[in-house]
PDB file of C-alpha atoms in Angstrom:
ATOM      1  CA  UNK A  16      -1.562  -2.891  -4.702  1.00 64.00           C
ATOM      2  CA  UNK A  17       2.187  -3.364  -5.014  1.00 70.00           C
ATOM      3  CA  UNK A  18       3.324  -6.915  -4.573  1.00 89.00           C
ATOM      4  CA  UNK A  19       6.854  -7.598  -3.157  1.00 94.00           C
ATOM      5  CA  UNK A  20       8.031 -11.710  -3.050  1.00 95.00           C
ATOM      6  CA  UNK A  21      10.375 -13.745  -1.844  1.00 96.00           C
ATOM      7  CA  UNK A  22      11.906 -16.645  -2.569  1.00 96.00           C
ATOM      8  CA  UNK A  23      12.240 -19.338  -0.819  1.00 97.00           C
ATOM      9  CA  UNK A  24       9.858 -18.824   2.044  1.00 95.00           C
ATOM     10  CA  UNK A  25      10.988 -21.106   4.029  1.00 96.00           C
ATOM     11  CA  UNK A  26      14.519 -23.133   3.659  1.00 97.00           C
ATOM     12  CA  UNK A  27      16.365 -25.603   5.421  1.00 97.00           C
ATOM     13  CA  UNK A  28      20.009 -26.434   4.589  1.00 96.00           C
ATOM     14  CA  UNK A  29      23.023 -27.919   6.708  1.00 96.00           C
ATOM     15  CA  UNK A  30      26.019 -26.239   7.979  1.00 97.00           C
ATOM     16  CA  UNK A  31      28.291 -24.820   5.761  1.00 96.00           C
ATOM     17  CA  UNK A  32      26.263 -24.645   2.596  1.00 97.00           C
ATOM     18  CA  UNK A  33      25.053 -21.184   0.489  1.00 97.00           C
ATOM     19  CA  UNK A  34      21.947 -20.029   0.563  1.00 97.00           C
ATOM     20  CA  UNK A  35      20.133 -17.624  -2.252  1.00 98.00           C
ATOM     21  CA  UNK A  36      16.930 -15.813  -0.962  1.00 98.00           C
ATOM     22  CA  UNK A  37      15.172 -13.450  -3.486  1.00 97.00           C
ATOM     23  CA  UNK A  38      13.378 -10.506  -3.184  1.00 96.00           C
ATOM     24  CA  UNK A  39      11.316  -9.442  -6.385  1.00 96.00           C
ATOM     25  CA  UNK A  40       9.348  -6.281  -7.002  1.00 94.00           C
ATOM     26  CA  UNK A  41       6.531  -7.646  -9.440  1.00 93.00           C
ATOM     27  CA  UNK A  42       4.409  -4.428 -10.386  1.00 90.00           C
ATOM     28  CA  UNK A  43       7.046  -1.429  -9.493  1.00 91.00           C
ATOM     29  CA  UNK A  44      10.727  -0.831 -10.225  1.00 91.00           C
ATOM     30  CA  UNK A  45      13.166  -0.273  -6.858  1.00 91.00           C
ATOM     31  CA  UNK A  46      16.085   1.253  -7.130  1.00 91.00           C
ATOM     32  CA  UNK A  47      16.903   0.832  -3.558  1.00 93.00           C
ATOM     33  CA  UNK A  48      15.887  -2.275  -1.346  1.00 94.00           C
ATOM     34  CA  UNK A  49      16.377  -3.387   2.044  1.00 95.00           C
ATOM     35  CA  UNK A  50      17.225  -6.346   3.872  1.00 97.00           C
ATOM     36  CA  UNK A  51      16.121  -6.957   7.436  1.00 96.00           C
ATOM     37  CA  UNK A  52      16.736  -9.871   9.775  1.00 96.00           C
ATOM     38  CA  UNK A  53      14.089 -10.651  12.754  1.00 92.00           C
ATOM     39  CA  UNK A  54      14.863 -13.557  15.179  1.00 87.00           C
ATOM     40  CA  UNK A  55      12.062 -15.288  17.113  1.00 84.00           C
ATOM     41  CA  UNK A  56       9.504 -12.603  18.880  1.00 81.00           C
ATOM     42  CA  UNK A  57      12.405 -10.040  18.071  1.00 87.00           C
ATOM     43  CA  UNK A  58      11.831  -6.795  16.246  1.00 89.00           C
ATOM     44  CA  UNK A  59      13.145  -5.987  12.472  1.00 91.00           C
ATOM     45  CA  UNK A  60      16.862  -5.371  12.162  1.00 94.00           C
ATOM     46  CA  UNK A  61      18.107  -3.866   9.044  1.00 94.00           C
ATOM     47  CA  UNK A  62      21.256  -5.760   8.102  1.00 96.00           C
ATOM     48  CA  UNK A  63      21.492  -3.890   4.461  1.00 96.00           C
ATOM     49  CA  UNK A  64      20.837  -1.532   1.585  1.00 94.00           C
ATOM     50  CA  UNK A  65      20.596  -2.700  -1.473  1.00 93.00           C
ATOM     51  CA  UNK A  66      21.476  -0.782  -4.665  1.00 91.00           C
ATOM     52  CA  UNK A  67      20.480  -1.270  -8.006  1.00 90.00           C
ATOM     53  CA  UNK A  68      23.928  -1.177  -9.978  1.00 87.00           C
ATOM     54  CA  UNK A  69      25.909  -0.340  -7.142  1.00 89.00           C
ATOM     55  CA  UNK A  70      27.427  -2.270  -4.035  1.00 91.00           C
ATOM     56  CA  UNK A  71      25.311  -2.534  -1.154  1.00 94.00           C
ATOM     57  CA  UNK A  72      25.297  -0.370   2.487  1.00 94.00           C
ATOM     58  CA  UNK A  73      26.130  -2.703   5.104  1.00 96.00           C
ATOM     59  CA  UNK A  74      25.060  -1.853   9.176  1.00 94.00           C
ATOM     60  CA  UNK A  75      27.537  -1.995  11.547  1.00 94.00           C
ATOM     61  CA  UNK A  76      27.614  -5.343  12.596  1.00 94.00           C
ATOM     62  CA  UNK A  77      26.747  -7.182   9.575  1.00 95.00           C
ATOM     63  CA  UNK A  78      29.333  -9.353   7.831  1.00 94.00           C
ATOM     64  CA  UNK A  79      29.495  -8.619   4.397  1.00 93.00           C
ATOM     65  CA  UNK A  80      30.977 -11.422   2.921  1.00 95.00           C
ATOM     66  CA  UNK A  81      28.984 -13.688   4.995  1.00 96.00           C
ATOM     67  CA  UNK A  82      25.763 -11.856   3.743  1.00 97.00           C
ATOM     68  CA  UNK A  83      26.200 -10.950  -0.165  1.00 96.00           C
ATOM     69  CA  UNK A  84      23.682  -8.999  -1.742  1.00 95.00           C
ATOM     70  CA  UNK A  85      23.320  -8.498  -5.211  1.00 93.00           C
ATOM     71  CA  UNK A  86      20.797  -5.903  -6.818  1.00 93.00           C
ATOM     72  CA  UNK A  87      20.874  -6.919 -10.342  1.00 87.00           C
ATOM     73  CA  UNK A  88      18.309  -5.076 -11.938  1.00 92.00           C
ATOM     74  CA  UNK A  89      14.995  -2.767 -10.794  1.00 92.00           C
ATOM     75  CA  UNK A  90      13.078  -5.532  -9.802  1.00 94.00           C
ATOM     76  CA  UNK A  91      15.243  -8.030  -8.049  1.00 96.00           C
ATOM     77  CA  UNK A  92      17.761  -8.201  -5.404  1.00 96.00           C
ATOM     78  CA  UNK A  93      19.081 -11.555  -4.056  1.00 97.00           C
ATOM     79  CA  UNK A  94      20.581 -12.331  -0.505  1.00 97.00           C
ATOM     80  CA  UNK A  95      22.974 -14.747  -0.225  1.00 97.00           C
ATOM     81  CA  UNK A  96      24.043 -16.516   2.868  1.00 97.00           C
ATOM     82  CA  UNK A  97      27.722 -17.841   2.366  1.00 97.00           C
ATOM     83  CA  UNK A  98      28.545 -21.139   4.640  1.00 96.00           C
ATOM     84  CA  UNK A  99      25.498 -20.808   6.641  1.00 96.00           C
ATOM     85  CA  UNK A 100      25.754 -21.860  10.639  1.00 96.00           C
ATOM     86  CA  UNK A 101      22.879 -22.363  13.187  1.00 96.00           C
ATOM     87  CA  UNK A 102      23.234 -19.122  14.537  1.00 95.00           C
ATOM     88  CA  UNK A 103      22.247 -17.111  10.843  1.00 96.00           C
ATOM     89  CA  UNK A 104      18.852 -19.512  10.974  1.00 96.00           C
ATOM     90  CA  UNK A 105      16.438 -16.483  11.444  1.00 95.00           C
ATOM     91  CA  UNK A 106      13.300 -14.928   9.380  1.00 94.00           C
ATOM     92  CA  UNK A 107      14.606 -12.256   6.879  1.00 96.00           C
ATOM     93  CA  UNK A 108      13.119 -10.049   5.358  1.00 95.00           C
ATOM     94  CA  UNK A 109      13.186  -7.474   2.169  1.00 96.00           C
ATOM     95  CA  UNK A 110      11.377  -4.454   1.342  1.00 94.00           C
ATOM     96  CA  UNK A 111      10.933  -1.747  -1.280  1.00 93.00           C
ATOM     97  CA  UNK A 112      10.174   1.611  -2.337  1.00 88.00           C
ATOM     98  CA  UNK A 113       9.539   2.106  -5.460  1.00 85.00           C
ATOM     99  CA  UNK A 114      11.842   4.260  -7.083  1.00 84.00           C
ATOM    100  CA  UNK A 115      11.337   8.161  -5.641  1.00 80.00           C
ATOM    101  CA  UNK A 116       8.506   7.121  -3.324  1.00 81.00           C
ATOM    102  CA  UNK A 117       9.990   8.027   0.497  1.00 77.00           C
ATOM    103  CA  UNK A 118       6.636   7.677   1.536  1.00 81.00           C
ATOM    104  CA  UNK A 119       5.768   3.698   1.061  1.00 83.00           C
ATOM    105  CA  UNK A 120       7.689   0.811   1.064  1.00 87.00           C
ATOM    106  CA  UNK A 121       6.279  -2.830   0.744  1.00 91.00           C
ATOM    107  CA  UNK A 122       6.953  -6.062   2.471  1.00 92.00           C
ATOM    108  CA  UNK A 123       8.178  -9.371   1.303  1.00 93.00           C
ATOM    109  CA  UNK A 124       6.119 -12.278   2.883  1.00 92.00           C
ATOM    110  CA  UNK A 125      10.014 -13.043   4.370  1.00 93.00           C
ATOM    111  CA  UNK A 126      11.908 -16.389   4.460  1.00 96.00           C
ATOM    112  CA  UNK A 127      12.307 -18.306   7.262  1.00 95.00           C
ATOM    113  CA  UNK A 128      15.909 -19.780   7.112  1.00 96.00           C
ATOM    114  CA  UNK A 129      16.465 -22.836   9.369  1.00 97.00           C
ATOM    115  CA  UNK A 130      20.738 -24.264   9.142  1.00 97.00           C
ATOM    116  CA  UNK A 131      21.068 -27.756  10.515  1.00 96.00           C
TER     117      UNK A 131
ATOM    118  CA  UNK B  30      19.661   9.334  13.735  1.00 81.00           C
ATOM    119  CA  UNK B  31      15.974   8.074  14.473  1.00 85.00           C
ATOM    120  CA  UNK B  32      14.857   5.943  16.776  1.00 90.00           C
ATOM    121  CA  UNK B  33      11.820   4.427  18.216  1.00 95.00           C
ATOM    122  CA  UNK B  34      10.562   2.923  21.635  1.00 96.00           C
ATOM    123  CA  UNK B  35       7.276   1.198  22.230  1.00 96.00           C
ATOM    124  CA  UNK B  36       7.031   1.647  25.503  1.00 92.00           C
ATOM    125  CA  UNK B  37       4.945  -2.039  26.163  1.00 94.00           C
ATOM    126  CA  UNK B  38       6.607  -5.213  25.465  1.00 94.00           C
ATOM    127  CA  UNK B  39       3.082  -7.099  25.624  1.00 96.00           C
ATOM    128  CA  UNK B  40      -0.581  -5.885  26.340  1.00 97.00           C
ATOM    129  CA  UNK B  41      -3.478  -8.536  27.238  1.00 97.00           C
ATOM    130  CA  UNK B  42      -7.082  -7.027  26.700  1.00 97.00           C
ATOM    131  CA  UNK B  43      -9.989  -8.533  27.001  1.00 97.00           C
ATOM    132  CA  UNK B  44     -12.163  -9.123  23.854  1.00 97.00           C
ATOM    133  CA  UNK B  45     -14.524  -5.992  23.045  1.00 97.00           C
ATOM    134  CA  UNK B  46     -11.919  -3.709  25.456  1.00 98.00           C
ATOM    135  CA  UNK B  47     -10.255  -0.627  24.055  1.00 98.00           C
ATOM    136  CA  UNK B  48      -6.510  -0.782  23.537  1.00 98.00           C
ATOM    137  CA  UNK B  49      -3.769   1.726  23.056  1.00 98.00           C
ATOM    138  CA  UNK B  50      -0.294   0.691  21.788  1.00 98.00           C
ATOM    139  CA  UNK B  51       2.314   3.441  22.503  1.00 98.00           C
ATOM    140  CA  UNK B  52       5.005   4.282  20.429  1.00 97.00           C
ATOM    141  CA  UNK B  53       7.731   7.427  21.062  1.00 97.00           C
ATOM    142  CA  UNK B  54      10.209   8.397  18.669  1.00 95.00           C
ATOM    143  CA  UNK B  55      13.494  10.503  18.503  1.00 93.00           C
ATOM    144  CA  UNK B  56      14.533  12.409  15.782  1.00 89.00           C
ATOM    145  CA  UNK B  57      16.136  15.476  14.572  1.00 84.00           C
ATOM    146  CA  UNK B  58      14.269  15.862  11.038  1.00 86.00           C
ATOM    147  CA  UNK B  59      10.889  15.565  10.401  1.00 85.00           C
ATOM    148  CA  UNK B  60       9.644  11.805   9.847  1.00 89.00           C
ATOM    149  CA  UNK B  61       7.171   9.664   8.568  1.00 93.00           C
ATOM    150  CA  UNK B  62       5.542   7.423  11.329  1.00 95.00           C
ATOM    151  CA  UNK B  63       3.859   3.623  10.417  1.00 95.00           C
ATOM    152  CA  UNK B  64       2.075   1.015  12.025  1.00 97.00           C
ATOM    153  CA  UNK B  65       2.610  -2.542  11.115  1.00 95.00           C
ATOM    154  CA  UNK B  66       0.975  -5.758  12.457  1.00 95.00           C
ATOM    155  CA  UNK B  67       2.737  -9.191  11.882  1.00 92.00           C
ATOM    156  CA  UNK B  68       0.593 -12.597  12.332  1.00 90.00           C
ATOM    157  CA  UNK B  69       2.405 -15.833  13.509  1.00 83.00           C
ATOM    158  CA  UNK B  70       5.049 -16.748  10.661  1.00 77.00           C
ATOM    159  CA  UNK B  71       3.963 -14.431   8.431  1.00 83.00           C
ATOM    160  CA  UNK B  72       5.514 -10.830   6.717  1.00 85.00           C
ATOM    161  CA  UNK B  73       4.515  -7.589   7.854  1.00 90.00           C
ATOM    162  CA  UNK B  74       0.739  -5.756   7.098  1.00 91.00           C
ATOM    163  CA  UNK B  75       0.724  -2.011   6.949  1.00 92.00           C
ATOM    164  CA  UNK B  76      -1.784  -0.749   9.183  1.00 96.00           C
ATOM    165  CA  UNK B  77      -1.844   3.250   8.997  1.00 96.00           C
ATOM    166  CA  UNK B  78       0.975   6.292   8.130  1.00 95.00           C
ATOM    167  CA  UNK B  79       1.382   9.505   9.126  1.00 94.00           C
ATOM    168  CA  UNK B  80       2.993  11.453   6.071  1.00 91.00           C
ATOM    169  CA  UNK B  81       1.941  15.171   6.775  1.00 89.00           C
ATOM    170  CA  UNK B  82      -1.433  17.050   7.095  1.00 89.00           C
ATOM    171  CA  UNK B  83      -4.552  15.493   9.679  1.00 91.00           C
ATOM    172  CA  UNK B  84      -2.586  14.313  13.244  1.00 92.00           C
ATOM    173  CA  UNK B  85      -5.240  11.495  13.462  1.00 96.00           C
ATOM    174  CA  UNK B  86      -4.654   8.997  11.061  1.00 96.00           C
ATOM    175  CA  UNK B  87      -6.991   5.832  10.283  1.00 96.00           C
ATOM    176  CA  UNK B  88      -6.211   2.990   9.332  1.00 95.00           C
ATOM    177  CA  UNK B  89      -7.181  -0.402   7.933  1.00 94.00           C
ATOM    178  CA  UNK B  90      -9.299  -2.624  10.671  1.00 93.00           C
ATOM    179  CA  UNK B  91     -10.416  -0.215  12.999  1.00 96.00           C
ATOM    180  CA  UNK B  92      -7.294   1.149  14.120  1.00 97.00           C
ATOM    181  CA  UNK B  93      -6.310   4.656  13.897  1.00 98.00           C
ATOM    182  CA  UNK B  94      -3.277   6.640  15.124  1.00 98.00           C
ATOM    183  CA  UNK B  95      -2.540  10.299  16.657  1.00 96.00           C
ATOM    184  CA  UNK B  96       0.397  12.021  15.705  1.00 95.00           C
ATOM    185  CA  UNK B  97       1.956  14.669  18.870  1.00 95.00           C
ATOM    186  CA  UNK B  98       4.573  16.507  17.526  1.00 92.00           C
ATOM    187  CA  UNK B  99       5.120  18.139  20.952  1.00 93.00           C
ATOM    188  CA  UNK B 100       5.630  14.428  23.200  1.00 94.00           C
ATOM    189  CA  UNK B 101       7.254  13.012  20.030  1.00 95.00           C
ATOM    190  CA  UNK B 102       4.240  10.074  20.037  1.00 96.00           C
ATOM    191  CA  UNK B 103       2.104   8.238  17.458  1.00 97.00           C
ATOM    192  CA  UNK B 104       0.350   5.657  19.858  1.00 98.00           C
ATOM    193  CA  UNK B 105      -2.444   3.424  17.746  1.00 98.00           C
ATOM    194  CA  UNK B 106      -5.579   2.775  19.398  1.00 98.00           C
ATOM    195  CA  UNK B 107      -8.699   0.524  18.627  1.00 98.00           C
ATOM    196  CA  UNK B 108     -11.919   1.086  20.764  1.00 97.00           C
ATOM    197  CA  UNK B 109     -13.214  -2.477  20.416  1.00 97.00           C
ATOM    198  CA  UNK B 110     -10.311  -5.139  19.717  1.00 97.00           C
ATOM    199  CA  UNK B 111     -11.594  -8.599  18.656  1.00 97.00           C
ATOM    200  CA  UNK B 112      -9.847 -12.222  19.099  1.00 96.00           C
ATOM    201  CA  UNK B 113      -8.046 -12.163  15.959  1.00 95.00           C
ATOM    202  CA  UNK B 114      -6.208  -8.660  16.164  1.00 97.00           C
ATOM    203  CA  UNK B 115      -4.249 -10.686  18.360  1.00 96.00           C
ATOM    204  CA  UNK B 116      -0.449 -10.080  16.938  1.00 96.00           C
ATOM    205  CA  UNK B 117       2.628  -8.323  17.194  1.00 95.00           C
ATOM    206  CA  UNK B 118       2.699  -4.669  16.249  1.00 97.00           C
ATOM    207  CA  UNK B 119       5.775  -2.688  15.432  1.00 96.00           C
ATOM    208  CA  UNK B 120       5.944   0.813  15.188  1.00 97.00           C
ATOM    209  CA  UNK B 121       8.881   2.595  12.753  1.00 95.00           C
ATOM    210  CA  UNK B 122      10.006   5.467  11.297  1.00 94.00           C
ATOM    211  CA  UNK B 123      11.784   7.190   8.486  1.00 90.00           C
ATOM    212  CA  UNK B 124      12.829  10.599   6.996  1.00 85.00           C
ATOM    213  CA  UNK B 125      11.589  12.223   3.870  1.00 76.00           C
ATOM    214  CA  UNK B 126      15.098  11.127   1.896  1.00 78.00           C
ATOM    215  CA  UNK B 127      15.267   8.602  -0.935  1.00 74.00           C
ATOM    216  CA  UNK B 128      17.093   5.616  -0.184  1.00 75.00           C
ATOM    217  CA  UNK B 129      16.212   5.537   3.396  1.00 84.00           C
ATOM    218  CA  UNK B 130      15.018   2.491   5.384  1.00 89.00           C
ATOM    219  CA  UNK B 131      12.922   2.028   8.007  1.00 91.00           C
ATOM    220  CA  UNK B 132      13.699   1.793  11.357  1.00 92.00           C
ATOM    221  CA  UNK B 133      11.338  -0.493  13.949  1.00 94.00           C
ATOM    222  CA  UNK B 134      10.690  -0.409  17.320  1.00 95.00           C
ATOM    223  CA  UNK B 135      10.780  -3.253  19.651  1.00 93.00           C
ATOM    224  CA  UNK B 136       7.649  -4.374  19.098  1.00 95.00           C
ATOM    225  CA  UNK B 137       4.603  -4.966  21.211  1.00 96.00           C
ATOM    226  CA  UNK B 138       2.452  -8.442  21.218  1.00 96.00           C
ATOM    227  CA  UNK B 139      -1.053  -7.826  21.574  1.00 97.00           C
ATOM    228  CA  UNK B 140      -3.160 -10.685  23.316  1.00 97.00           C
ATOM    229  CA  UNK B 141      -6.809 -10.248  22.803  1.00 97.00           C
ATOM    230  CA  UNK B 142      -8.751 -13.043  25.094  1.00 96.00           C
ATOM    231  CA  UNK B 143     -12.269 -13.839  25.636  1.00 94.00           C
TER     232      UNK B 143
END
């Protein structure tokens, strides 16, 4: 079936640094993708939508220039934590439809972020 | 907007018991309903869907689903759990509209014990 992967899965950096996290589709093309944050035995929060060409769709809430999201082509759109604090270490998360499916979306494995 | 509430933070069964997970939703449009299971540390499995047609929907592992339009409910059930379906399960929903995420319920943590 579809594959969906991230990368890093799990990363560990200190205060104040960047962090990249990828999300690849490997078999299908996504036009759109999502990014969700879950913190420990917490449910899925979607923090963004990512568009292929376009700027993301931020939820209310979300910082955008702390998260930056960048959907540079059909297969791959990259999360990037800007001067990363304690309280951002969480597990996020991407998914994908592939492009015109409403009905399926798949699951990156997710990264588990932990800031010093 | 949609929205979803799984109505049981945490359910302990015994091994070989039946369980039933509920999940209610709210929406004004028709959805699409999922079950997902997470493991410890690890990304989310899809379990069943309910896209249109049959109201009882199977799924992978045993588990199967029933779709009631009329109480707004898709609770998954399994008639004989084992040790190792022991995980969190989320319920979520979404619309029939390109472009459109998910949206999760709380979650419930299923402890299967011997």
């Amino acid at each position: 079936g579809a594959v969906v992967s991230q990368h890093p899965s799990r990363v560990i950096c200190k205060s104040g640094t960047s962090v990249k996290i990828e999300c690849r589709s490997l078999d299908f093309q996504a036009t759109t993708m999502f990014w969700y944050r879950q913190f420990p035995k917490q449910s899925l929060m979607l923090m963004a939508t990512s568009n292929e060409g376009s700027k993301a769709t931020y939820e209310q809430g979300v910082e955008k220039d702390k998260f930056l999201i960048n959907h540079a082509s059909l297969t791959l759109s990259t999360l990037t934590v800007t001067s990363a604090h304690p309280e951002d270490s969480s597990f996020y998360i991407c998914s994908a439809p592939p492009t015109g499916r409403v009905d399926t979306q798949y699951f990156g494995p997710g990264t588990r972020l932990t800031v010093l | 907007a949609q929205s979803v509430t799984q109505l049981d933070s945490q359910v302990p069964v015994f091994e070989e018991a039946p369980v039933e997970l509920r999940c209610n939703y709210s929406s004004s449009v028709s959805v699409y309903l999922f079950w997902y299971v997470q493991y410890p540390n690890q990304g989310l499995q899809l379990l069943l869907k309910y896209l249109s047609g049959s109201t009882l929907v199977k799924g992978i592992n045993g588990f199967e689903a029933e779709f009631n339009k009329s109480q707004t409910s898709f609770h998954l059930r399994k008639p004989s759990v084992h040790i190792s379906d022991t995980a969190e399960y989320f319920c979520a929903v979404s619309v029939n509209q390109a472009g459109t995420a998910l949206i999760f319920g709380k979650g419930t943590t299923l402890s299967v014990s011997s």
